[in-house]
Amino acid sequence: MQLPTSLSGADERAGTAPRHRPHDVPPDADARRAAAPAVVFGQARLTIEDILALARRTRSARLSTDPVWQDRIRRGVSALHAHLAAGRPVYGVTTGYGDACVVDVPMSLIEALPAQLTRYHGCGMGEWLDAPAVRAVLACRLASLAQGYSAVRPELLDALVHLLAHDVLPRIPSEGSVGASGDLTPLSYVAATLIGERDVTYRARLCAASEALAATGGAPITLAPKEGLALMNGTAVMTALASLAFARSRTLARLAARLTALTTVALDGRAAHFHPTLFDAKPHEGQRDAARWIRDDLTGRTEPPEARLQDRYSLRCAPHVIGVLVDALSWVRRDVENEINSANDNPLIDPDTGEVHHGGNFYGGHIAFAMDSLKTAVANLADLMDRQLALLVDDKFNNGLPRNLSGATGPRAPINHGFKAVQIGASAWAAEALKHTMPASVFSRSTESHNQDKVSMGTIAARDCLRVLTLTEQVGAAHTLAVAQAVKLRLRHSPDAAPLPAALRAWLDTVTAQSPFVDEDRALEHELRAVRAWLADGGDLPHDD
């Protein structure tokens, strides 16, 4: 596989329109997507993988054709209309928003109210969400509205499917949400697109939403009562980002295990540290999994005769570090998928009883805690990989490898410094990742006239987690290039050593095709960026599920 050379959307800065990228949408994506089963929005429970497939455009979206579900959607709308006809108050329909819930809206203005909500929330700032993130946001909002508690018309659901089908992507700023009352400001950009306002990205260029809708056979819709609130008053942005974070975290767990195996080879370390008896005696499942992955990668390796009795902690305890993340992913999946499959706006309209329930399902506490926890586990991998890399480059600890893994020989050897600066960079990225582990959820701020006086900060936690992931992937890219160099140096130093297991050899071949052996110092920035993007996209690493 050729590694991608373009940057991920996380590297784009505010003011730069998102771009389509080779690793985002492959050239044959349309044919593959048409052949794959659609993600069906209706009564069936969706998974993180469903959201990821839509984010990556490997599957298409469609609404369920089940008449029972379709009737449920219509009955929710009818129940809302019955309340209005009876003159009963409904928050955000017959009242103002937030603290203005005490303000009555006259019937003559009820139709105009939803668009007003979208307009005054058009104040987001910060970097723009990249294309996969925006698609994930659309999918998560559609999943919530498809629960049938939001009293939105089928036409609105069709309009969201249209955006996904034609890749008309609202330009969503990443900053401005406190995570309750949901992701109001960023989701206003989705609502604005549906009514033909603000900018979108379509066919790799920035244009007006109305222009993109017209070009794809769509048209702006007029939001019915409650539909603006239903679109905006929920957790779709934080949940979308959490879904993307989950996938990248899972890849990093496998990467850290593979790099531990390769570092063990490069340092002439001991595979015995990963013996199954050790992990049966301390039976954390994630720890067992990590040890098994490392053990599988070292299959056939014999212990070097001069090996230390015990390797340093960053090798010997690697499964114990990686295992924390692996175990965390099980409950993170549970909480993220519960959020995906939840009705998380307010109020909810029960289509079976006709009751209106005013509550707080927009609160993103579970996502906030999941992301705060996940970023800590991921940052620990950054620290682990940085420590392993520090051992590789230091000739006091690397068991006979050249200083800084320099591959230079002959008269120019004294002026070559190999991976010295790469290790400095990795240490900086690891430090920044660790700095970002301060939990966002404990920084609740009272806002909106003390109506939103306890908020989740879930979207900030998710953005922090993505930043930690990018930094950790950068450390992983540095470690990947360094360990590839180290293994080659070890084989040069010990030509009679046992050959690498096939899986490790094939993976290193992919790495070195993009970043050849460093025999003379060269700038490695572009190679590091390409490898980081490859790792973020899965890195050709195995997954058990």
Coordinates of C-alpha atoms in Angstrom, one line a residue:
M1 CA 0.0 0.0 0.0
Q2 CA 1.3 3.4 -0.9
L3 CA 1.2 5.8 2.0
P4 CA -0.8 9.0 1.6
T5 CA 1.2 12.1 1.1
S6 CA -1.5 14.6 1.9
L7 CA -2.3 16.0 5.3
S8 CA -5.3 15.1 7.4
G9 CA -8.0 17.6 8.1
A10 CA -6.7 18.0 11.6
D11 CA -3.8 20.0 10.1
E12 CA -6.0 22.5 8.3
R13 CA -6.3 25.9 9.8
A14 CA -9.2 28.3 10.2
G15 CA -9.9 30.1 7.0
T16 CA -8.8 27.1 4.8
A17 CA -11.6 25.2 3.0
P18 CA -11.6 21.5 3.6
R19 CA -10.2 19.4 0.7
H20 CA -10.9 15.9 -0.5
R21 CA -7.9 13.7 0.0
P22 CA -6.7 10.4 -1.4
H23 CA -7.0 8.6 1.9
D24 CA -10.4 10.3 2.6
V25 CA -12.1 9.3 -0.7
P26 CA -10.3 6.7 -2.8
P27 CA -10.6 7.0 -6.6
D28 CA -12.9 4.0 -6.9
A29 CA -15.0 5.1 -3.9
D30 CA -18.2 5.6 -5.8
A31 CA -18.2 2.0 -7.2
R32 CA -17.3 0.5 -3.9
R33 CA -19.9 2.5 -2.1
A34 CA -22.6 1.5 -4.5
A35 CA -21.7 -2.2 -4.0
A36 CA -21.7 -2.0 -0.2
P37 CA -24.9 -2.3 1.8
A38 CA -26.4 1.0 2.8
V39 CA -26.5 2.3 6.4
V40 CA -30.2 2.2 7.2
F41 CA -31.6 4.9 9.5
G42 CA -34.7 3.6 11.2
Q43 CA -35.4 1.3 14.1
A44 CA -32.2 -0.8 13.9
R45 CA -29.3 0.1 16.2
L46 CA -26.3 1.7 14.6
T47 CA -22.6 1.1 15.5
I48 CA -19.6 3.3 15.5
E49 CA -18.5 1.4 12.3
D50 CA -21.7 2.6 10.6
I51 CA -20.8 6.2 11.4
L52 CA -17.2 5.7 10.2
A53 CA -18.4 4.1 7.0
L54 CA -20.4 7.2 6.2
A55 CA -17.6 9.5 7.3
R56 CA -15.2 7.7 5.0
R57 CA -17.8 7.4 2.2
T58 CA -17.4 3.6 1.9
R59 CA -21.2 3.2 2.4
S60 CA -24.3 5.3 1.6
A61 CA -27.1 6.3 3.8
R62 CA -30.8 5.6 3.3
L63 CA -34.0 5.8 5.4
S64 CA -35.8 2.7 6.5
T65 CA -38.7 1.6 4.3
D66 CA -40.4 -0.2 7.2
P67 CA -43.9 1.2 7.3
V68 CA -44.0 0.9 11.1
W69 CA -41.0 3.2 11.5
Q70 CA -42.3 5.6 8.8
D71 CA -45.7 5.8 10.6
R72 CA -43.8 6.5 13.9
I73 CA -42.1 9.5 12.3
R74 CA -45.4 10.9 11.1
R75 CA -47.2 10.3 14.4
G76 CA -44.6 12.3 16.2
V77 CA -45.3 15.3 13.9
S78 CA -49.1 14.8 14.4
A79 CA -48.7 14.7 18.2
L80 CA -46.9 18.0 18.1
H81 CA -49.5 19.6 15.9
A82 CA -52.2 18.3 18.3
H83 CA -50.6 20.1 21.2
L84 CA -50.4 23.3 19.3
A85 CA -54.0 23.0 18.2
A86 CA -55.0 22.6 21.8
G87 CA -53.1 25.7 22.8
R88 CA -50.7 23.9 25.1
P89 CA -47.2 25.4 25.6
V90 CA -44.2 23.6 24.0
Y91 CA -40.7 24.8 24.7
G92 CA -39.0 26.2 21.7
V93 CA -42.2 26.1 19.7
T94 CA -44.5 28.4 21.5
T95 CA -41.8 30.0 23.7
G96 CA -38.4 31.6 23.2
Y97 CA -35.2 29.6 23.6
G98 CA -33.2 28.9 26.7
D99 CA -33.7 31.4 29.5
A100 CA -36.3 33.0 27.2
C101 CA -38.6 30.0 27.8
V102 CA -40.7 32.4 29.8
V103 CA -41.4 34.5 26.7
D104 CA -44.5 33.5 24.8
V105 CA -44.3 33.4 21.0
P106 CA -47.5 34.4 19.3
M107 CA -48.9 32.0 16.8
S108 CA -48.2 34.4 14.0
L109 CA -44.4 34.0 14.6
I110 CA -44.2 30.3 15.3
E111 CA -43.3 29.5 11.7
A112 CA -40.5 32.1 11.7
L113 CA -39.0 31.0 15.0
P114 CA -36.9 27.9 13.8
A115 CA -34.9 29.9 11.3
Q116 CA -34.2 32.6 13.9
L117 CA -32.5 30.0 16.1
T118 CA -30.2 28.9 13.3
R119 CA -29.2 32.5 12.5
Y120 CA -28.3 33.9 15.9
H121 CA -26.2 30.8 16.6
G122 CA -24.1 31.5 13.5
C123 CA -21.1 32.6 15.6
G124 CA -18.8 29.7 15.7
M125 CA -15.0 30.1 15.6
G126 CA -11.9 28.1 15.4
E127 CA -10.7 25.5 12.8
W128 CA -13.2 24.0 10.4
L129 CA -14.2 20.4 10.9
D130 CA -12.7 18.3 8.1
A131 CA -14.8 16.4 5.6
P132 CA -15.0 13.0 7.5
A133 CA -15.9 14.8 10.7
V134 CA -18.7 16.7 9.0
R135 CA -20.1 13.6 7.4
A136 CA -20.0 11.9 10.8
V137 CA -21.9 14.9 12.3
L138 CA -24.6 14.6 9.7
A139 CA -24.9 10.8 10.3
C140 CA -25.1 11.2 14.1
R141 CA -27.8 13.9 13.8
L142 CA -29.8 11.8 11.4
A143 CA -29.5 8.8 13.8
S144 CA -30.9 10.8 16.7
L145 CA -33.8 12.3 14.7
A146 CA -34.6 8.8 13.3
Q147 CA -35.5 7.6 16.9
G148 CA -38.9 9.2 16.3
Y149 CA -39.0 11.4 19.4
S150 CA -38.1 14.7 17.7
A151 CA -41.3 15.5 15.8
V152 CA -39.6 16.2 12.5
R153 CA -41.0 15.6 9.1
P154 CA -39.8 12.9 6.8
E155 CA -38.8 15.7 4.4
L156 CA -36.2 16.9 6.9
L157 CA -34.7 13.4 7.2
D158 CA -34.6 13.1 3.4
A159 CA -32.8 16.5 3.3
L160 CA -30.0 15.2 5.6
V161 CA -29.7 12.0 3.5
H162 CA -29.4 14.2 0.5
L163 CA -26.4 16.0 2.0
L164 CA -24.7 12.7 2.6
A165 CA -25.6 11.3 -0.7
H166 CA -24.2 14.2 -2.7
D167 CA -21.4 15.1 -0.2
V168 CA -22.7 18.6 0.3
L169 CA -20.8 19.4 3.5
P170 CA -21.8 22.3 5.8
R171 CA -18.7 24.3 6.8
I172 CA -18.8 23.8 10.6
P173 CA -16.5 25.7 12.9
S174 CA -15.2 23.5 15.7
E175 CA -15.5 26.0 18.6
G176 CA -18.5 27.4 20.4
S177 CA -20.3 24.5 22.1
V178 CA -20.4 23.9 25.8
G179 CA -22.0 20.5 25.3
A180 CA -25.3 21.4 26.8
S181 CA -27.8 22.5 25.5
G182 CA -26.1 20.2 23.1
D183 CA -23.9 21.4 20.2
L184 CA -26.2 24.4 19.3
T185 CA -23.7 26.6 17.6
P186 CA -21.8 24.1 15.4
L187 CA -25.1 22.3 14.5
S188 CA -26.6 25.6 13.4
Y189 CA -24.4 25.3 10.4
V190 CA -26.1 22.0 9.5
A191 CA -29.6 23.7 9.9
A192 CA -28.5 26.7 7.9
T193 CA -27.4 24.5 5.0
L194 CA -30.8 22.9 4.9
I195 CA -32.5 26.3 4.5
G196 CA -30.0 27.3 1.9
E197 CA -27.9 29.7 4.0
R198 CA -24.1 29.9 4.7
D199 CA -21.3 28.1 3.0
V200 CA -20.6 24.4 2.2
T201 CA -17.9 22.4 0.5
Y202 CA -19.1 20.7 -2.6
R203 CA -16.8 19.0 -5.1
A204 CA -13.7 20.2 -3.4
R205 CA -14.7 23.9 -3.5
L206 CA -16.3 26.4 -1.3
C207 CA -19.7 27.7 -2.4
A208 CA -23.1 28.9 -1.1
A209 CA -25.4 26.2 0.3
S210 CA -28.1 27.3 -2.0
E211 CA -25.8 26.8 -5.0
A212 CA -24.8 23.3 -3.9
L213 CA -28.4 22.2 -3.2
A214 CA -29.4 23.4 -6.7
A215 CA -26.5 21.7 -8.4
T216 CA -27.5 18.3 -6.7
G217 CA -31.2 18.5 -7.5
G218 CA -32.1 19.6 -4.0
A219 CA -33.7 22.7 -2.7
P220 CA -33.8 24.7 0.6
I221 CA -36.5 23.6 3.0
T222 CA -38.6 25.7 5.3
L223 CA -38.2 24.5 8.9
A224 CA -41.4 23.5 10.5
P225 CA -42.1 24.2 14.2
K226 CA -39.5 22.5 16.4
E227 CA -37.3 21.4 13.5
G228 CA -34.6 24.0 14.0
L229 CA -34.4 23.0 17.7
A230 CA -34.4 19.3 16.8
L231 CA -31.5 19.8 14.4
M232 CA -29.4 21.8 16.8
N233 CA -30.3 20.8 20.3
G234 CA -28.3 17.6 20.6
T235 CA -24.9 15.9 20.9
A236 CA -24.2 15.1 17.3
V237 CA -20.9 17.0 17.0
M238 CA -19.3 15.6 20.1
T239 CA -20.6 12.1 19.3
A240 CA -19.3 12.3 15.7
L241 CA -15.8 13.3 16.9
A242 CA -15.9 10.6 19.6
S243 CA -16.6 8.0 16.9
L244 CA -13.6 9.2 14.9
A245 CA -11.5 9.2 18.1
F246 CA -12.5 5.7 18.9
A247 CA -11.2 4.3 15.6
R248 CA -7.9 6.2 15.8
S249 CA -7.4 5.1 19.4
R250 CA -7.9 1.5 18.5
T251 CA -5.3 1.8 15.8
L252 CA -2.8 3.4 18.2
A253 CA -3.2 0.5 20.6
R254 CA -2.2 -2.0 17.8
L255 CA 0.6 0.4 16.7
A256 CA 2.1 0.6 20.2
A257 CA 2.1 -3.2 20.4
R258 CA 3.8 -3.6 17.1
L259 CA 6.4 -1.0 17.9
T260 CA 7.0 -2.7 21.2
A261 CA 7.7 -5.9 19.3
L262 CA 10.0 -4.2 16.9
T263 CA 11.8 -2.3 19.7
T264 CA 12.4 -5.6 21.4
V265 CA 14.0 -6.9 18.2
A266 CA 16.1 -3.8 17.7
L267 CA 17.4 -3.7 21.3
D268 CA 17.9 -7.5 21.5
G269 CA 15.3 -7.6 24.3
R270 CA 13.5 -10.4 25.8
A271 CA 10.2 -11.8 24.3
A272 CA 9.8 -13.7 27.6
H273 CA 8.3 -10.6 29.2
F274 CA 5.1 -11.3 27.2
H275 CA 4.6 -14.9 28.3
P276 CA 0.9 -15.7 28.7
T277 CA 1.3 -17.0 32.2
L278 CA 2.2 -13.5 33.4
F279 CA -1.1 -12.1 32.0
D280 CA -3.2 -15.0 33.2
A281 CA -1.9 -14.1 36.7
K282 CA -3.2 -10.5 36.2
P283 CA -6.2 -11.1 34.1
H284 CA -7.1 -7.7 32.6
E285 CA -8.5 -8.6 29.2
G286 CA -6.9 -5.6 27.4
Q287 CA -3.6 -6.3 28.9
R288 CA -3.8 -9.9 27.8
D289 CA -4.7 -8.8 24.3
A290 CA -1.8 -6.4 24.1
A291 CA 0.7 -9.1 25.3
R292 CA -0.8 -11.5 22.8
W293 CA -0.3 -9.0 19.9
I294 CA 3.3 -8.5 20.9
R295 CA 3.9 -12.2 21.3
D296 CA 2.4 -13.0 17.9
D297 CA 4.7 -10.4 16.3
L298 CA 7.7 -12.1 18.0
T299 CA 6.7 -15.6 17.0
G300 CA 9.8 -17.7 16.5
R301 CA 12.2 -15.3 18.1
T302 CA 14.8 -16.8 20.4
E303 CA 16.3 -15.0 23.4
P304 CA 19.6 -13.4 22.6
P305 CA 22.3 -15.1 24.8
E306 CA 23.5 -11.8 26.2
A307 CA 20.1 -10.3 26.8
R308 CA 19.5 -8.4 30.1
L309 CA 17.6 -10.5 32.6
Q310 CA 14.9 -7.8 32.6
D311 CA 14.3 -5.1 30.0
R312 CA 13.4 -1.6 31.1
Y313 CA 9.8 -0.7 32.0
S314 CA 8.9 0.8 28.6
L315 CA 9.3 -2.6 27.1
R316 CA 8.5 -5.0 30.0
C317 CA 5.4 -3.1 31.1
A318 CA 4.2 -2.1 27.6
P319 CA 1.2 -4.5 27.7
H320 CA 0.2 -3.0 31.0
V321 CA 0.2 0.5 29.5
I322 CA -1.5 -0.5 26.2
G323 CA -4.0 -2.7 28.0
V324 CA -5.5 0.3 29.9
L325 CA -6.5 1.8 26.5
V326 CA -7.8 -1.5 25.1
D327 CA -10.0 -2.1 28.1
A328 CA -11.3 1.5 28.1
L329 CA -12.3 1.1 24.4
S330 CA -14.9 -1.5 25.4
W331 CA -16.9 0.9 27.6
V332 CA -16.2 3.9 25.4
R333 CA -17.8 2.0 22.6
R334 CA -20.8 1.3 24.8
D335 CA -21.3 4.9 25.7
V336 CA -20.7 6.3 22.3
E337 CA -23.0 3.9 20.6
N338 CA -25.7 4.6 23.2
E339 CA -25.4 8.3 22.4
I340 CA -25.5 7.5 18.6
N341 CA -28.8 5.6 19.2
S342 CA -30.4 8.2 21.5
A343 CA -32.9 10.9 21.1
N344 CA -30.9 13.7 22.5
D345 CA -32.8 16.9 21.9
N346 CA -35.5 18.7 24.0
P347 CA -38.4 18.4 24.3
L348 CA -39.2 14.9 23.2
I349 CA -42.5 14.0 21.7
D350 CA -43.7 10.5 22.4
P351 CA -45.4 9.4 19.2
D352 CA -47.2 6.5 21.0
T353 CA -48.8 8.5 23.8
G354 CA -48.6 12.0 22.4
E355 CA -47.0 13.3 25.6
V356 CA -44.4 16.1 25.5
H357 CA -41.4 15.5 27.8
H358 CA -39.2 18.5 28.7
G359 CA -35.8 17.2 29.9
G360 CA -32.1 17.4 29.4
N361 CA -31.1 14.6 27.0
F362 CA -28.9 17.1 25.2
Y363 CA -26.4 16.9 28.1
G364 CA -23.2 15.3 26.8
G365 CA -21.8 14.0 30.1
H366 CA -21.1 10.5 28.9
I367 CA -19.3 11.6 25.9
A368 CA -17.3 14.1 27.9
F369 CA -16.2 11.5 30.4
A370 CA -15.4 9.0 27.7
M371 CA -13.3 11.5 25.8
D372 CA -11.5 12.8 28.9
S373 CA -10.7 9.2 29.8
L374 CA -9.7 8.2 26.3
K375 CA -7.3 11.1 25.8
T376 CA -5.5 10.1 29.1
A377 CA -5.1 6.5 28.0
V378 CA -3.9 7.6 24.5
A379 CA -1.4 10.2 26.0
N380 CA 0.1 7.4 28.0
L381 CA 0.9 5.6 24.7
A382 CA 2.6 8.8 23.5
D383 CA 4.7 8.7 26.6
L384 CA 5.4 4.9 26.2
M385 CA 6.5 5.3 22.6
D386 CA 8.6 8.3 23.3
R387 CA 10.4 6.4 26.1
Q388 CA 11.1 3.4 23.7
L389 CA 12.4 5.8 21.1
A390 CA 14.7 7.4 23.7
L391 CA 16.2 4.0 24.4
L392 CA 16.7 3.3 20.7
V393 CA 18.7 6.5 20.0
D394 CA 20.8 6.5 23.1
D395 CA 24.0 4.4 22.7
K396 CA 24.2 4.0 26.5
F397 CA 21.0 1.9 26.4
N398 CA 20.5 0.6 22.8
N399 CA 22.8 -2.4 23.2
G400 CA 25.4 -1.6 20.5
L401 CA 23.5 0.4 18.0
P402 CA 25.0 3.6 16.6
R403 CA 24.5 6.9 18.5
N404 CA 21.2 8.4 17.4
L405 CA 20.7 5.5 15.0
S406 CA 22.9 7.2 12.4
G407 CA 23.4 5.0 9.3
A408 CA 26.4 7.0 8.1
T409 CA 29.7 5.3 7.7
G410 CA 33.1 6.5 6.4
P411 CA 34.6 10.0 6.6
R412 CA 31.2 11.8 6.8
A413 CA 30.0 9.8 9.9
P414 CA 31.1 12.5 12.4
I415 CA 28.8 15.1 11.0
N416 CA 25.7 12.9 10.8
H417 CA 23.2 12.9 13.6
G418 CA 20.6 10.4 12.5
F419 CA 17.4 10.6 14.6
K420 CA 18.6 13.0 17.2
A421 CA 16.2 15.8 16.3
V422 CA 13.4 13.3 15.6
Q423 CA 13.6 12.2 19.2
I424 CA 13.5 15.8 20.4
G425 CA 10.4 16.4 18.3
A426 CA 8.8 13.2 19.7
S427 CA 9.5 14.3 23.2
A428 CA 7.8 17.7 22.5
W429 CA 4.8 16.0 21.0
A430 CA 4.5 13.6 23.9
A431 CA 4.8 16.5 26.4
E432 CA 2.0 18.4 24.6
A433 CA -0.2 15.3 24.5
L434 CA 0.2 14.8 28.3
K435 CA -0.5 18.5 28.9
H436 CA -3.9 18.1 27.1
T437 CA -5.1 15.4 29.5
M438 CA -6.5 17.9 31.9
P439 CA -10.2 16.9 32.0
A440 CA -12.5 19.3 30.2
S441 CA -15.6 18.0 31.9
V442 CA -14.7 19.6 35.2
F443 CA -14.6 23.1 33.7
S444 CA -18.3 23.6 33.5
R445 CA -19.3 27.2 33.1
S446 CA -22.6 28.8 33.9
T447 CA -23.9 30.4 30.8
E448 CA -27.0 31.8 29.0
S449 CA -28.3 33.8 31.9
H450 CA -27.7 30.9 34.3
N451 CA -30.2 28.7 32.5
Q452 CA -27.3 26.5 31.3
D453 CA -25.7 26.6 34.7
K454 CA -24.1 23.1 34.6
V455 CA -22.8 22.0 31.2
S456 CA -20.8 19.0 30.0
M457 CA -18.0 20.5 27.9
G458 CA -18.3 17.2 25.9
T459 CA -17.3 18.8 22.5
I460 CA -14.2 20.4 24.0
A461 CA -13.3 17.1 25.5
A462 CA -13.7 15.4 22.1
R463 CA -11.7 18.1 20.4
D464 CA -9.0 17.7 23.0
C465 CA -9.0 14.0 22.5
L466 CA -8.5 14.4 18.7
R467 CA -5.6 16.8 19.4
V468 CA -4.0 14.2 21.7
L469 CA -4.5 11.6 19.0
T470 CA -2.8 13.7 16.4
L471 CA 0.2 14.4 18.7
T472 CA 0.4 10.7 19.7
E473 CA 0.2 9.7 16.0
Q474 CA 3.2 12.1 15.4
V475 CA 5.1 10.3 18.2
G476 CA 4.1 7.0 16.6
A477 CA 5.3 8.2 13.2
A478 CA 8.7 9.2 14.7
H479 CA 9.0 5.9 16.5
T480 CA 8.0 4.0 13.4
L481 CA 10.7 5.5 11.3
A482 CA 13.3 5.2 14.0
V483 CA 12.5 1.6 14.8
A484 CA 12.7 0.7 11.1
Q485 CA 16.1 2.2 11.0
A486 CA 17.1 0.5 14.2
V487 CA 16.0 -3.0 13.0
K488 CA 18.1 -2.6 9.9
L489 CA 21.1 -1.4 11.9
R490 CA 20.6 -4.4 14.2
L491 CA 20.6 -6.8 11.3
R492 CA 23.7 -5.1 9.9
H493 CA 25.3 -5.4 13.3
S494 CA 24.2 -9.1 13.7
P495 CA 23.9 -10.6 10.3
D496 CA 23.4 -14.1 11.7
A497 CA 20.4 -13.1 13.7
A498 CA 17.1 -14.9 13.1
P499 CA 15.0 -13.4 10.3
L500 CA 12.1 -11.1 11.2
P501 CA 8.7 -12.8 11.4
A502 CA 6.8 -12.3 8.2
A503 CA 4.2 -9.9 9.6
L504 CA 6.9 -7.5 10.9
R505 CA 8.9 -7.8 7.7
A506 CA 6.0 -7.0 5.5
W507 CA 4.9 -4.0 7.6
L508 CA 8.5 -2.6 7.7
D509 CA 8.7 -3.0 3.9
T510 CA 5.6 -0.7 3.6
V511 CA 7.2 1.8 5.9
T512 CA 10.6 1.8 4.2
A513 CA 8.9 2.2 0.8
Q514 CA 7.9 5.6 1.9
S515 CA 10.9 6.4 4.1
P516 CA 14.1 4.7 3.1
F517 CA 17.1 3.9 5.3
V518 CA 18.7 7.1 6.6
D519 CA 22.4 6.7 5.6
E520 CA 23.0 10.4 5.2
D521 CA 21.1 13.1 7.2
R522 CA 18.0 14.5 5.4
A523 CA 14.9 16.4 6.3
L524 CA 12.3 13.9 7.4
E525 CA 9.3 16.2 7.9
H526 CA 7.4 15.1 4.8
E527 CA 8.0 11.4 5.5
L528 CA 6.8 11.9 9.1
R529 CA 3.7 13.6 7.9
A530 CA 2.9 10.9 5.4
V531 CA 3.4 8.1 7.9
R532 CA 1.3 9.9 10.5
A533 CA -1.6 10.2 8.0
W534 CA -1.2 6.5 7.2
L535 CA -1.4 5.6 10.8
A536 CA -4.5 7.8 11.4
D537 CA -6.0 5.9 8.5
G538 CA -5.3 2.4 10.0
G539 CA -1.6 1.9 9.2
D540 CA -2.2 -1.6 7.7
L541 CA -2.4 -2.8 11.3
P542 CA -4.6 -5.8 12.2
H543 CA -7.8 -5.6 14.3
D544 CA -9.4 -8.5 16.1
D545 CA -12.9 -7.2 15.3

